[in-house]
Amino acid sequence: MEQQGSTKLDGTKTASANEQLLTFIVDGEEYGVDILRVQEIRSWSNPMPIPNTPHYIKGVINIRGDVVAIADLRERLGLPKLEYGATTVIVVLRVNAGGHERVMGVIVDAMSDVTNVPQAAIKPPPTFKNSAEGSLAKGIVTLEAAAAEFGGRVPAAV
Amino acid sequence: MANVLTVDDSVSLRKLVANTLASAGHQVAEASNGAEALEVIKTKTFNLIISDINMPVMDGLTFIKHVRVLAAYKFTPILVLTTEMDPAKKKVAKESGATGWLVKPFDPEQLLTTIRKVLG
Amino acid sequence: MTNRLADIQQELMGTFFEEAVEALTQIESGLLALEKCQDDPGRIHELVNDVFRAAHSIKGGAATFGLTQIAEVAHHAETLLDRLRSGSMKPNAQITSLLLSSVDTLRALVQWSSSGDGSDAPATDALCKDLDAAAQQLGAGSERDTAAASKPASEVRKARYQIKFVPKPDMLTTGNDAVRLLRELTLLGDTKVIADTSRLPGLREVELTKCYLGWTIELEGAVTRAQIDEVFSWVDDDAEIKIDELVERSSAAAAQSGERPHDPAARAPEHAGDRDGGGSIRVSVGKLDMLMNMVGELVITQSILGELEGDGPIDVKRLASLRDGLALLARNTRALQESVMSLRSMPIGTVLSRFPRLVHDLSRQLGKQVELKLSGQTTEVDKTVLEKLGDPLTHLVRNSLDHGIEKPEVRRARGKPETGTLSIRAFHRGGDIVVELEDDGGGLDLVKILARAKERGLVGQDDVLSDEQIRELIFAPGFSTAEVVSDVSGRGVGMDVVRRNIKAIGGQIQMSSVQGQGTRTTLRLPLTLAIIDGQLVGVGSYTYVVPLLSILESVEINRARVSQFEGKLPLYRLRDDLVPIVSLGGVLGVTTGRMSLDSGLLVVVETDGERLGLLVDELQAQQQVVVKSLETNYEHVEGLAGATILGDGSIALILDVQGIARLARSAQGSSVVRAA
């Protein structure tokens, strides 16, 4: 997988023509996230629930010795809950929050593709009703937000 | 590129010398006092020895006296590191067998230059 | 200096700071020991010498790393110590106090330099002057001149020299090489070298170790006399050297001023700048060797197990071998784990070493006489526990001096020796570290404490409390029996904060005392934070871990002993006590099979001096678990102390008993536990 553009040592990105997104599906809608933030993709495994956490935080799972919390994106976006099935997938992301890097998992319906989206096509997000600005779990992170016309579908990156 | 032995009980100073020399491509071994240094000498032959004077267990000058007795080290350059070098101390050091000295504080650049000269 | 060399210097500055800190501690204890030392000239000389050498090494190191302020203070202190040393004198009270101040100032300078926070440097002029004056008073010693050897860059003009260089026969045995010296000369300018072989004997008489040659060198160039002297500086005793300048009018005046600057000012800046907060630890080579051995054993075990793989069916024989191999693996892993744990541990002495000085200063300040006894300094404690132990211990020591040990008059009146004793003992007991502070002071005045508590409204006027309960009051926030808020112990913010800090490292604190005789404070600490002994319990289909340290006992619940009251947690009659019951299923939000109090297991735990019974479905194994913090990737969750990964890869959450208690209390009304 080629890297488009380049990331400087301090994490900022140099201007590049395209942005590479990993896209996935939640409730029929296509969403995308900056591929540089994706650590891995795992198939569904039962999390250990944590008490006193928001309903969309399903618990923690063991990823090679690390204890990682996972959040259900459907529930976070206020969508009706779905049974976890064979195509349910956990996208494990590296995010920057509270001053340091953390690893978090996001439960999505299914994986889609890796696509290149021209930077120019990425527009700032419209305001969603349930503040899907993309803050997962208590003030964790804002992922790249974009809206772009793309191949007939409308991917909104969360 | 030479085999150098550096002896000093102060870790920071010893490593300063060692790392400086290593950066110039030399192979460096270390010891924290004279007695330890005598053990290290048994392991291989050194082209140059740099030693502090004030050390516990066995001080630098005693160490040098022991080294000069060894056939392999009759003509090896041995430098002492010292904070001051008045004529009296100079004499004592030379009498113990030291080749020359480097005055602390030294500049790593200076160290390398001196080493270069001594090793030819 | 090249960048690379500057980097090397920068990297090692951290090591120097560590060494300096150790050396300063050495100086301090040396000075304190000297104070106590009676007339024993041998011992005095030894101690003064040790202190001198420590100061000398700080000076040398600081100067090398360009830390001129530290070097300067160290230099003045060293001069003073040198005078004491040469006169075999014991420092008097004034000098001791001055030197102790120097230690403090140097510590502050080291701290300032290593933090690089951009604030102003601590002032040192007055101190240096005082040290100088003290040294002068002791009389003139050998001149110790460390004027910066900054040769003014003079204009170098072209010159011609004739140099006669005749090494003595034995010059070579000093390791000096005539050829090298000649080469150095040739680098300075244009040279013409003529050898003098007149002293060379016949081939048969030549001794290879001797030098028979001499040389006359003509040197021309932009060279100073000093430069030539420098070339020969090591051998001026071992050779005949004559340098004559041949004066000649030279029209071309070389305007070179390329002197090699010896200027120490052009060095790395005082401020070390950013130091990464990663922390480091010094580990003995012995421990590392042990670790290597363990790893070696592990590799062997792995290959043994590897050999069991192979064609053919898994028969009984192979199964037995496999089992043996696994047992071996378990032993190796355990040993490796212990080895690694021991790497992180350091002797508790590093924390205790600050107390002699503290007690010394504090007792003077309070007008009391106190002797400090330390034991068990070699007891090893995990680095993280050690770091957090300092403050609570300091507070306890201050308390003991401030409130515990009485003034000499009072002690005399009570028939006690005027000098009070505070002993701090550290040792291992049953898998924990125990630190005991014991003083022979006045003990806890229970009457006063109770009165104060009533005054503060912490207990009702008519409440009757047991001695134990009164002692507990000390730990209540904002409690203090100080008549005057002495600036020593502060506003009684003490004990509750101390307890909180001890808890934060997973430990417990207890006090006992006999009025009029003394107080003993006992701290129990876990060996390490990262690995704890845990009791696995099953709640519903999930497994949780209860820290073994907090478990008192476990009992099968007997419905008959349960009493329930409105708005409070159900109580269990355990022998003579009433223990509140907390259903873990309810608190953790797990629908367990047992939502009733008819059956299940009660794990009785203790936290903060109170007891609690945790209702679980079953008891599973007891084992060591590696604590993984939830805050690494998520955040702190009330009631949980972390998570661990079990042998089968599943996650078990580790309970924080105190947090559970809090959650249970706040959820009281909504508790789902009810009688069948």
Short mmCIF file of N, CA, C and O in Angstrom, two decimals, chain C residues 544-654:
data_model
loop_
_atom_site.label_atom_id
_atom_site.label_comp_id
_atom_site.label_asym_id
_atom_site.label_seq_id
_atom_site.Cartn_x
_atom_site.Cartn_y
_atom_site.Cartn_z
N TYR C 544 -13.44 -11.89 37.91
CA TYR C 544 -12.83 -10.68 38.43
C TYR C 544 -11.72 -11.06 39.38
O TYR C 544 -11.64 -12.19 39.84
N VAL C 545 -10.89 -10.06 39.68
CA VAL C 545 -9.77 -10.32 40.57
C VAL C 545 -9.89 -9.42 41.80
O VAL C 545 -10.05 -8.21 41.68
N VAL C 546 -9.84 -10.04 42.98
CA VAL C 546 -9.83 -9.27 44.22
C VAL C 546 -8.42 -9.32 44.78
O VAL C 546 -7.87 -10.40 44.96
N PRO C 547 -7.79 -8.17 45.03
CA PRO C 547 -6.42 -8.19 45.54
C PRO C 547 -6.33 -8.95 46.85
O PRO C 547 -7.06 -8.67 47.80
N LEU C 548 -5.43 -9.92 46.88
CA LEU C 548 -5.30 -10.79 48.04
C LEU C 548 -4.97 -10.01 49.30
O LEU C 548 -5.37 -10.38 50.40
N LEU C 549 -4.25 -8.93 49.12
CA LEU C 549 -3.80 -8.12 50.25
C LEU C 549 -4.97 -7.62 51.09
O LEU C 549 -4.86 -7.41 52.29
N SER C 550 -6.12 -7.44 50.42
CA SER C 550 -7.23 -6.87 51.17
C SER C 550 -8.21 -7.91 51.68
O SER C 550 -9.15 -7.58 52.40
N ILE C 551 -7.99 -9.19 51.34
CA ILE C 551 -8.95 -10.22 51.75
C ILE C 551 -8.63 -10.72 53.15
O ILE C 551 -7.51 -11.06 53.48
N LEU C 552 -9.67 -10.75 53.96
CA LEU C 552 -9.51 -11.29 55.31
C LEU C 552 -9.86 -12.77 55.34
O LEU C 552 -9.15 -13.59 55.86
N GLU C 553 -11.03 -13.07 54.78
CA GLU C 553 -11.46 -14.47 54.72
C GLU C 553 -12.62 -14.58 53.75
O GLU C 553 -13.16 -13.59 53.27
N SER C 554 -12.99 -15.82 53.45
CA SER C 554 -14.16 -16.05 52.60
C SER C 554 -15.06 -17.06 53.27
O SER C 554 -14.59 -18.05 53.83
N VAL C 555 -16.35 -16.78 53.24
CA VAL C 555 -17.29 -17.73 53.85
C VAL C 555 -18.45 -17.99 52.91
O VAL C 555 -18.82 -17.15 52.09
N GLU C 556 -19.04 -19.15 53.10
CA GLU C 556 -20.25 -19.49 52.37
C GLU C 556 -21.38 -18.74 53.07
O GLU C 556 -21.49 -18.79 54.29
N ILE C 557 -22.17 -18.04 52.30
CA ILE C 557 -23.18 -17.20 52.95
C ILE C 557 -24.28 -18.05 53.59
O ILE C 557 -24.74 -19.04 53.02
N ASN C 558 -24.68 -17.65 54.77
CA ASN C 558 -25.74 -18.33 55.49
C ASN C 558 -26.88 -17.33 55.66
O ASN C 558 -26.75 -16.34 56.36
N ARG C 559 -27.98 -17.62 54.97
CA ARG C 559 -29.08 -16.67 54.92
C ARG C 559 -29.53 -16.22 56.30
O ARG C 559 -29.96 -15.08 56.50
N ALA C 560 -29.39 -17.16 57.23
CA ALA C 560 -29.90 -16.85 58.57
C ALA C 560 -29.16 -15.70 59.22
O ALA C 560 -29.66 -15.03 60.11
N ARG C 561 -27.94 -15.47 58.75
CA ARG C 561 -27.17 -14.42 59.41
C ARG C 561 -27.31 -13.06 58.77
O ARG C 561 -26.62 -12.11 59.14
N VAL C 562 -28.19 -13.00 57.78
CA VAL C 562 -28.33 -11.73 57.08
C VAL C 562 -29.43 -10.89 57.68
O VAL C 562 -30.52 -11.38 57.94
N SER C 563 -29.13 -9.65 57.93
CA SER C 563 -30.19 -8.75 58.38
C SER C 563 -30.25 -7.59 57.42
O SER C 563 -29.25 -7.10 56.93
N GLN C 564 -31.48 -7.17 57.14
CA GLN C 564 -31.62 -6.06 56.20
C GLN C 564 -32.36 -4.90 56.81
O GLN C 564 -33.26 -5.07 57.62
N PHE C 565 -31.90 -3.73 56.42
CA PHE C 565 -32.56 -2.52 56.90
C PHE C 565 -32.84 -1.62 55.73
O PHE C 565 -32.15 -1.64 54.72
N GLU C 566 -33.84 -0.85 55.91
CA GLU C 566 -34.21 0.09 54.86
C GLU C 566 -33.10 1.08 54.61
O GLU C 566 -32.54 1.65 55.52
N GLY C 567 -32.77 1.28 53.35
CA GLY C 567 -31.83 2.34 53.01
C GLY C 567 -30.38 2.08 53.39
O GLY C 567 -29.54 2.95 53.28
N LYS C 568 -30.09 0.88 53.87
CA LYS C 568 -28.69 0.58 54.19
C LYS C 568 -28.33 -0.74 53.52
O LYS C 568 -29.19 -1.49 53.09
N LEU C 569 -27.06 -1.02 53.48
CA LEU C 569 -26.62 -2.28 52.91
C LEU C 569 -26.99 -3.39 53.87
O LEU C 569 -26.95 -3.22 55.08
N PRO C 570 -27.35 -4.54 53.34
CA PRO C 570 -27.63 -5.67 54.21
C PRO C 570 -26.40 -6.02 55.04
O PRO C 570 -25.27 -5.84 54.59
N LEU C 571 -26.61 -6.49 56.24
CA LEU C 571 -25.50 -6.81 57.12
C LEU C 571 -25.40 -8.30 57.38
O LEU C 571 -26.41 -9.00 57.43
N TYR C 572 -24.18 -8.76 57.52
CA TYR C 572 -23.94 -10.18 57.78
C TYR C 572 -23.29 -10.33 59.13
O TYR C 572 -22.33 -9.64 59.46
N ARG C 573 -23.81 -11.24 59.92
CA ARG C 573 -23.24 -11.45 61.24
C ARG C 573 -22.09 -12.45 61.10
O ARG C 573 -22.28 -13.62 60.90
N LEU C 574 -20.87 -11.92 61.22
CA LEU C 574 -19.69 -12.76 61.11
C LEU C 574 -19.05 -12.82 62.48
O LEU C 574 -18.40 -11.87 62.90
N ARG C 575 -19.30 -13.91 63.20
CA ARG C 575 -18.84 -14.00 64.58
C ARG C 575 -19.36 -12.79 65.33
O ARG C 575 -20.55 -12.61 65.50
N ASP C 576 -18.51 -11.91 65.81
CA ASP C 576 -19.02 -10.80 66.61
C ASP C 576 -19.24 -9.52 65.83
O ASP C 576 -19.64 -8.50 66.38
N ASP C 577 -18.91 -9.59 64.56
CA ASP C 577 -19.01 -8.35 63.78
C ASP C 577 -20.19 -8.34 62.84
O ASP C 577 -20.70 -9.39 62.43
N LEU C 578 -20.60 -7.15 62.49
CA LEU C 578 -21.61 -7.00 61.45
C LEU C 578 -20.91 -6.43 60.23
O LEU C 578 -20.35 -5.34 60.28
N VAL C 579 -20.95 -7.21 59.17
CA VAL C 579 -20.23 -6.80 57.97
C VAL C 579 -21.23 -6.47 56.86
O VAL C 579 -22.09 -7.27 56.54
N PRO C 580 -21.12 -5.28 56.29
CA PRO C 580 -22.05 -4.95 55.19
C PRO C 580 -21.79 -5.83 53.98
O PRO C 580 -20.65 -6.17 53.69
N ILE C 581 -22.88 -6.19 53.30
CA ILE C 581 -22.77 -7.06 52.13
C ILE C 581 -22.91 -6.22 50.86
O ILE C 581 -23.82 -5.42 50.73
N VAL C 582 -22.01 -6.45 49.96
CA VAL C 582 -22.10 -5.79 48.65
C VAL C 582 -22.18 -6.86 47.59
O VAL C 582 -21.32 -7.72 47.50
N SER C 583 -23.23 -6.79 46.81
CA SER C 583 -23.35 -7.78 45.74
C SER C 583 -22.57 -7.26 44.54
O SER C 583 -22.89 -6.23 43.96
N LEU C 584 -21.53 -7.98 44.21
CA LEU C 584 -20.68 -7.53 43.10
C LEU C 584 -21.47 -7.47 41.80
O LEU C 584 -21.27 -6.58 40.98
N GLY C 585 -22.36 -8.44 41.64
CA GLY C 585 -23.15 -8.45 40.42
C GLY C 585 -23.88 -7.14 40.25
O GLY C 585 -23.91 -6.55 39.18
N GLY C 586 -24.48 -6.68 41.37
CA GLY C 586 -25.23 -5.45 41.31
C GLY C 586 -24.34 -4.25 41.01
O GLY C 586 -24.62 -3.45 40.13
N VAL C 587 -23.26 -4.15 41.73
CA VAL C 587 -22.37 -2.99 41.57
C VAL C 587 -21.73 -2.95 40.19
O VAL C 587 -21.57 -1.90 39.58
N LEU C 588 -21.39 -4.13 39.68
CA LEU C 588 -20.69 -4.16 38.40
C LEU C 588 -21.64 -4.23 37.22
O LEU C 588 -21.21 -4.24 36.07
N GLY C 589 -22.91 -4.31 37.51
CA GLY C 589 -23.87 -4.36 36.41
C GLY C 589 -23.87 -5.68 35.68
O GLY C 589 -24.07 -5.73 34.47
N VAL C 590 -23.60 -6.73 36.40
CA VAL C 590 -23.59 -8.06 35.77
C VAL C 590 -24.80 -8.83 36.27
O VAL C 590 -25.01 -8.95 37.46
N THR C 591 -25.58 -9.34 35.37
CA THR C 591 -26.71 -10.14 35.83
C THR C 591 -26.18 -11.51 36.21
O THR C 591 -25.76 -12.29 35.38
N THR C 592 -26.14 -11.75 37.48
CA THR C 592 -25.59 -13.02 37.91
C THR C 592 -26.73 -13.99 38.16
O THR C 592 -27.88 -13.60 38.32
N GLY C 593 -26.38 -15.25 38.25
CA GLY C 593 -27.40 -16.24 38.57
C GLY C 593 -27.93 -15.96 39.97
O GLY C 593 -29.08 -16.16 40.27
N ARG C 594 -27.01 -15.46 40.79
CA ARG C 594 -27.41 -15.26 42.18
C ARG C 594 -27.69 -13.79 42.46
O ARG C 594 -26.81 -13.03 42.78
N MET C 595 -28.91 -13.43 42.31
CA MET C 595 -29.23 -12.06 42.69
C MET C 595 -29.77 -12.03 44.10
O MET C 595 -30.13 -11.00 44.63
N SER C 596 -29.84 -13.17 44.71
CA SER C 596 -30.40 -13.22 46.06
C SER C 596 -29.29 -13.50 47.04
O SER C 596 -28.18 -13.83 46.67
N LEU C 597 -29.65 -13.36 48.28
CA LEU C 597 -28.65 -13.57 49.32
C LEU C 597 -28.73 -14.98 49.89
O LEU C 597 -28.18 -15.29 50.93
N ASP C 598 -29.44 -15.84 49.17
CA ASP C 598 -29.61 -17.20 49.70
C ASP C 598 -28.33 -18.00 49.62
O ASP C 598 -28.01 -18.79 50.49
N SER C 599 -27.65 -17.80 48.52
CA SER C 599 -26.43 -18.59 48.38
C SER C 599 -25.37 -17.76 47.70
O SER C 599 -25.64 -16.70 47.15
N GLY C 600 -24.20 -18.27 47.77
CA GLY C 600 -23.08 -17.55 47.17
C GLY C 600 -21.96 -17.49 48.17
O GLY C 600 -22.06 -18.00 49.29
N LEU C 601 -20.91 -16.87 47.78
CA LEU C 601 -19.75 -16.78 48.66
C LEU C 601 -19.53 -15.34 49.04
O LEU C 601 -19.64 -14.43 48.21
N LEU C 602 -19.17 -15.16 50.29
CA LEU C 602 -18.90 -13.83 50.77
C LEU C 602 -17.39 -13.68 50.95
O LEU C 602 -16.79 -14.38 51.76
N VAL C 603 -16.81 -12.80 50.20
CA VAL C 603 -15.38 -12.55 50.34
C VAL C 603 -15.25 -11.32 51.24
O VAL C 603 -15.64 -10.23 50.85
N VAL C 604 -14.75 -11.55 52.45
CA VAL C 604 -14.66 -10.45 53.40
C VAL C 604 -13.34 -9.69 53.18
O VAL C 604 -12.27 -10.26 53.28
N VAL C 605 -13.48 -8.43 52.89
CA VAL C 605 -12.29 -7.62 52.63
C VAL C 605 -12.20 -6.47 53.61
O VAL C 605 -13.20 -6.11 54.23
N GLU C 606 -11.01 -5.93 53.71
CA GLU C 606 -10.82 -4.81 54.62
C GLU C 606 -10.26 -3.61 53.85
O GLU C 606 -9.33 -3.75 53.06
N THR C 607 -10.86 -2.47 54.08
CA THR C 607 -10.31 -1.28 53.44
C THR C 607 -10.52 -0.10 54.36
O THR C 607 -11.60 0.09 54.90
N ASP C 608 -9.46 0.69 54.54
CA ASP C 608 -9.60 1.86 55.40
C ASP C 608 -10.13 1.55 56.78
O ASP C 608 -10.94 2.28 57.31
N GLY C 609 -9.71 0.44 57.32
CA GLY C 609 -10.13 0.13 58.68
C GLY C 609 -11.56 -0.36 58.78
O GLY C 609 -12.04 -0.62 59.88
N GLU C 610 -12.24 -0.48 57.66
CA GLU C 610 -13.59 -1.03 57.77
C GLU C 610 -13.71 -2.28 56.94
O GLU C 610 -12.94 -2.53 56.02
N ARG C 611 -14.70 -3.08 57.24
CA ARG C 611 -14.85 -4.36 56.54
C ARG C 611 -16.07 -4.38 55.65
O ARG C 611 -17.05 -3.68 55.88
N LEU C 612 -15.95 -5.26 54.66
CA LEU C 612 -17.00 -5.36 53.66
C LEU C 612 -17.09 -6.81 53.22
O LEU C 612 -16.08 -7.51 53.18
N GLY C 613 -18.28 -7.26 52.87
CA GLY C 613 -18.39 -8.61 52.35
C GLY C 613 -18.82 -8.56 50.90
O GLY C 613 -19.90 -8.03 50.59
N LEU C 614 -17.99 -9.06 50.01
CA LEU C 614 -18.34 -9.03 48.59
C LEU C 614 -19.01 -10.35 48.23
O LEU C 614 -18.46 -11.42 48.45
N LEU C 615 -20.20 -10.26 47.68
CA LEU C 615 -20.94 -11.46 47.33
C LEU C 615 -20.60 -11.87 45.91
O LEU C 615 -20.80 -11.11 44.96
N VAL C 616 -20.05 -13.08 45.78
CA VAL C 616 -19.68 -13.58 44.45
C VAL C 616 -20.32 -14.95 44.24
O VAL C 616 -20.86 -15.55 45.18
N ASP C 617 -20.26 -15.42 43.02
CA ASP C 617 -20.84 -16.73 42.72
C ASP C 617 -19.89 -17.85 43.10
O ASP C 617 -20.30 -18.88 43.62
N GLU C 618 -18.65 -17.69 42.77
CA GLU C 618 -17.71 -18.76 43.11
C GLU C 618 -16.31 -18.21 43.28
O GLU C 618 -15.96 -17.15 42.77
N LEU C 619 -15.52 -19.02 44.01
CA LEU C 619 -14.12 -18.69 44.17
C LEU C 619 -13.34 -19.50 43.16
O LEU C 619 -13.55 -20.70 43.03
N GLN C 620 -12.45 -18.86 42.47
CA GLN C 620 -11.62 -19.59 41.53
C GLN C 620 -10.19 -19.64 42.06
O GLN C 620 -10.01 -19.69 43.28
N ALA C 621 -9.24 -19.58 41.18
CA ALA C 621 -7.87 -19.79 41.64
C ALA C 621 -7.30 -18.55 42.32
O ALA C 621 -7.82 -17.44 42.19
N GLN C 622 -6.23 -18.78 43.05
CA GLN C 622 -5.43 -17.67 43.58
C GLN C 622 -4.18 -17.63 42.73
O GLN C 622 -3.52 -18.64 42.56
N GLN C 623 -3.86 -16.50 42.19
CA GLN C 623 -2.64 -16.46 41.38
C GLN C 623 -2.11 -15.04 41.29
O GLN C 623 -2.81 -14.08 41.64
N GLN C 624 -0.90 -14.96 40.82
CA GLN C 624 -0.32 -13.64 40.59
C GLN C 624 -0.87 -13.12 39.27
O GLN C 624 -0.95 -13.86 38.31
N VAL C 625 -1.23 -11.87 39.27
CA VAL C 625 -1.70 -11.29 38.01
C VAL C 625 -0.91 -10.04 37.70
O VAL C 625 -0.51 -9.29 38.60
N VAL C 626 -0.70 -9.83 36.42
CA VAL C 626 -0.01 -8.64 35.96
C VAL C 626 -1.06 -7.54 35.80
O VAL C 626 -2.04 -7.71 35.10
N VAL C 627 -0.83 -6.42 36.48
CA VAL C 627 -1.83 -5.36 36.43
C VAL C 627 -1.64 -4.52 35.18
O VAL C 627 -0.59 -3.97 34.93
N LYS C 628 -2.69 -4.46 34.38
CA LYS C 628 -2.66 -3.58 33.21
C LYS C 628 -3.57 -2.40 33.51
O LYS C 628 -4.72 -2.59 33.88
N SER C 629 -3.02 -1.22 33.36
CA SER C 629 -3.82 -0.05 33.70
C SER C 629 -4.88 0.21 32.64
O SER C 629 -4.62 0.12 31.45
N LEU C 630 -6.06 0.55 33.10
CA LEU C 630 -7.13 0.90 32.15
C LEU C 630 -6.88 2.28 31.56
O LEU C 630 -7.37 2.61 30.50
N GLU C 631 -6.11 3.05 32.32
CA GLU C 631 -5.92 4.42 31.86
C GLU C 631 -5.01 4.53 30.66
O GLU C 631 -4.97 5.57 30.01
N THR C 632 -4.26 3.48 30.37
CA THR C 632 -3.38 3.53 29.20
C THR C 632 -4.19 3.80 27.95
O THR C 632 -3.85 4.65 27.15
N ASN C 633 -5.24 3.01 27.76
CA ASN C 633 -5.99 3.16 26.53
C ASN C 633 -7.38 3.70 26.72
O ASN C 633 -8.06 4.04 25.76
N TYR C 634 -7.83 3.72 27.97
CA TYR C 634 -9.18 4.19 28.17
C TYR C 634 -9.13 5.29 29.23
O TYR C 634 -8.65 6.38 28.97
N GLU C 635 -9.64 5.03 30.40
CA GLU C 635 -9.56 6.03 31.45
C GLU C 635 -9.83 5.34 32.78
O GLU C 635 -10.18 4.17 32.83
N HIS C 636 -9.68 6.09 33.84
CA HIS C 636 -9.91 5.50 35.16
C HIS C 636 -11.39 5.18 35.34
O HIS C 636 -12.25 6.00 35.00
N VAL C 637 -11.67 4.03 35.87
CA VAL C 637 -13.06 3.67 36.15
C VAL C 637 -13.18 3.42 37.64
O VAL C 637 -12.42 2.65 38.23
N GLU C 638 -14.14 4.05 38.27
CA GLU C 638 -14.35 3.88 39.71
C GLU C 638 -14.66 2.43 40.01
O GLU C 638 -15.51 1.81 39.38
N GLY C 639 -13.97 1.91 41.01
CA GLY C 639 -14.25 0.53 41.38
C GLY C 639 -13.27 -0.45 40.76
O GLY C 639 -13.20 -1.61 41.17
N LEU C 640 -12.52 0.00 39.77
CA LEU C 640 -11.57 -0.90 39.14
C LEU C 640 -10.15 -0.40 39.33
O LEU C 640 -9.89 0.80 39.22
N ALA C 641 -9.27 -1.35 39.63
CA ALA C 641 -7.86 -0.98 39.80
C ALA C 641 -7.06 -1.32 38.56
O ALA C 641 -5.86 -1.10 38.51
N GLY C 642 -7.75 -1.86 37.55
CA GLY C 642 -7.03 -2.23 36.34
C GLY C 642 -7.62 -3.49 35.76
O GLY C 642 -8.71 -3.92 36.14
N ALA C 643 -6.89 -4.08 34.86
CA ALA C 643 -7.35 -5.32 34.24
C ALA C 643 -6.16 -6.26 34.11
O ALA C 643 -5.01 -5.85 34.21
N THR C 644 -6.46 -7.52 33.91
CA THR C 644 -5.37 -8.45 33.68
C THR C 644 -5.78 -9.46 32.63
O THR C 644 -6.97 -9.64 32.36
N ILE C 645 -4.79 -10.07 32.05
CA ILE C 645 -5.09 -11.07 31.02
C ILE C 645 -4.79 -12.44 31.59
O ILE C 645 -3.67 -12.71 32.04
N LEU C 646 -5.80 -13.29 31.60
CA LEU C 646 -5.65 -14.62 32.18
C LEU C 646 -4.97 -15.56 31.21
O LEU C 646 -4.75 -15.24 30.05
N GLY C 647 -4.68 -16.72 31.72
CA GLY C 647 -3.97 -17.71 30.92
C GLY C 647 -4.65 -18.03 29.60
O GLY C 647 -4.00 -18.33 28.61
N ASP C 648 -5.97 -17.98 29.58
CA ASP C 648 -6.66 -18.35 28.34
C ASP C 648 -6.85 -17.15 27.42
O ASP C 648 -7.58 -17.23 26.44
N GLY C 649 -6.25 -16.04 27.78
CA GLY C 649 -6.33 -14.87 26.91
C GLY C 649 -7.50 -13.97 27.22
O GLY C 649 -7.62 -12.88 26.67
N SER C 650 -8.38 -14.41 28.11
CA SER C 650 -9.53 -13.56 28.41
C SER C 650 -9.14 -12.51 29.42
O SER C 650 -8.13 -12.63 30.12
N ILE C 651 -9.94 -11.49 29.51
CA ILE C 651 -9.63 -10.38 30.40
C ILE C 651 -10.41 -10.51 31.70
O ILE C 651 -11.59 -10.85 31.70
N ALA C 652 -9.73 -10.27 32.82
CA ALA C 652 -10.42 -10.20 34.11
C ALA C 652 -10.16 -8.82 34.68
O ALA C 652 -9.03 -8.34 34.68
N LEU C 653 -11.19 -8.17 35.14
CA LEU C 653 -11.03 -6.83 35.71
C LEU C 653 -10.60 -6.95 37.17
O LEU C 653 -11.07 -7.82 37.90
N ILE C 654 -9.69 -6.09 37.58
CA ILE C 654 -9.18 -6.12 38.95
C ILE C 654 -9.96 -5.09 39.75
O ILE C 654 -10.07 -3.93 39.35
#
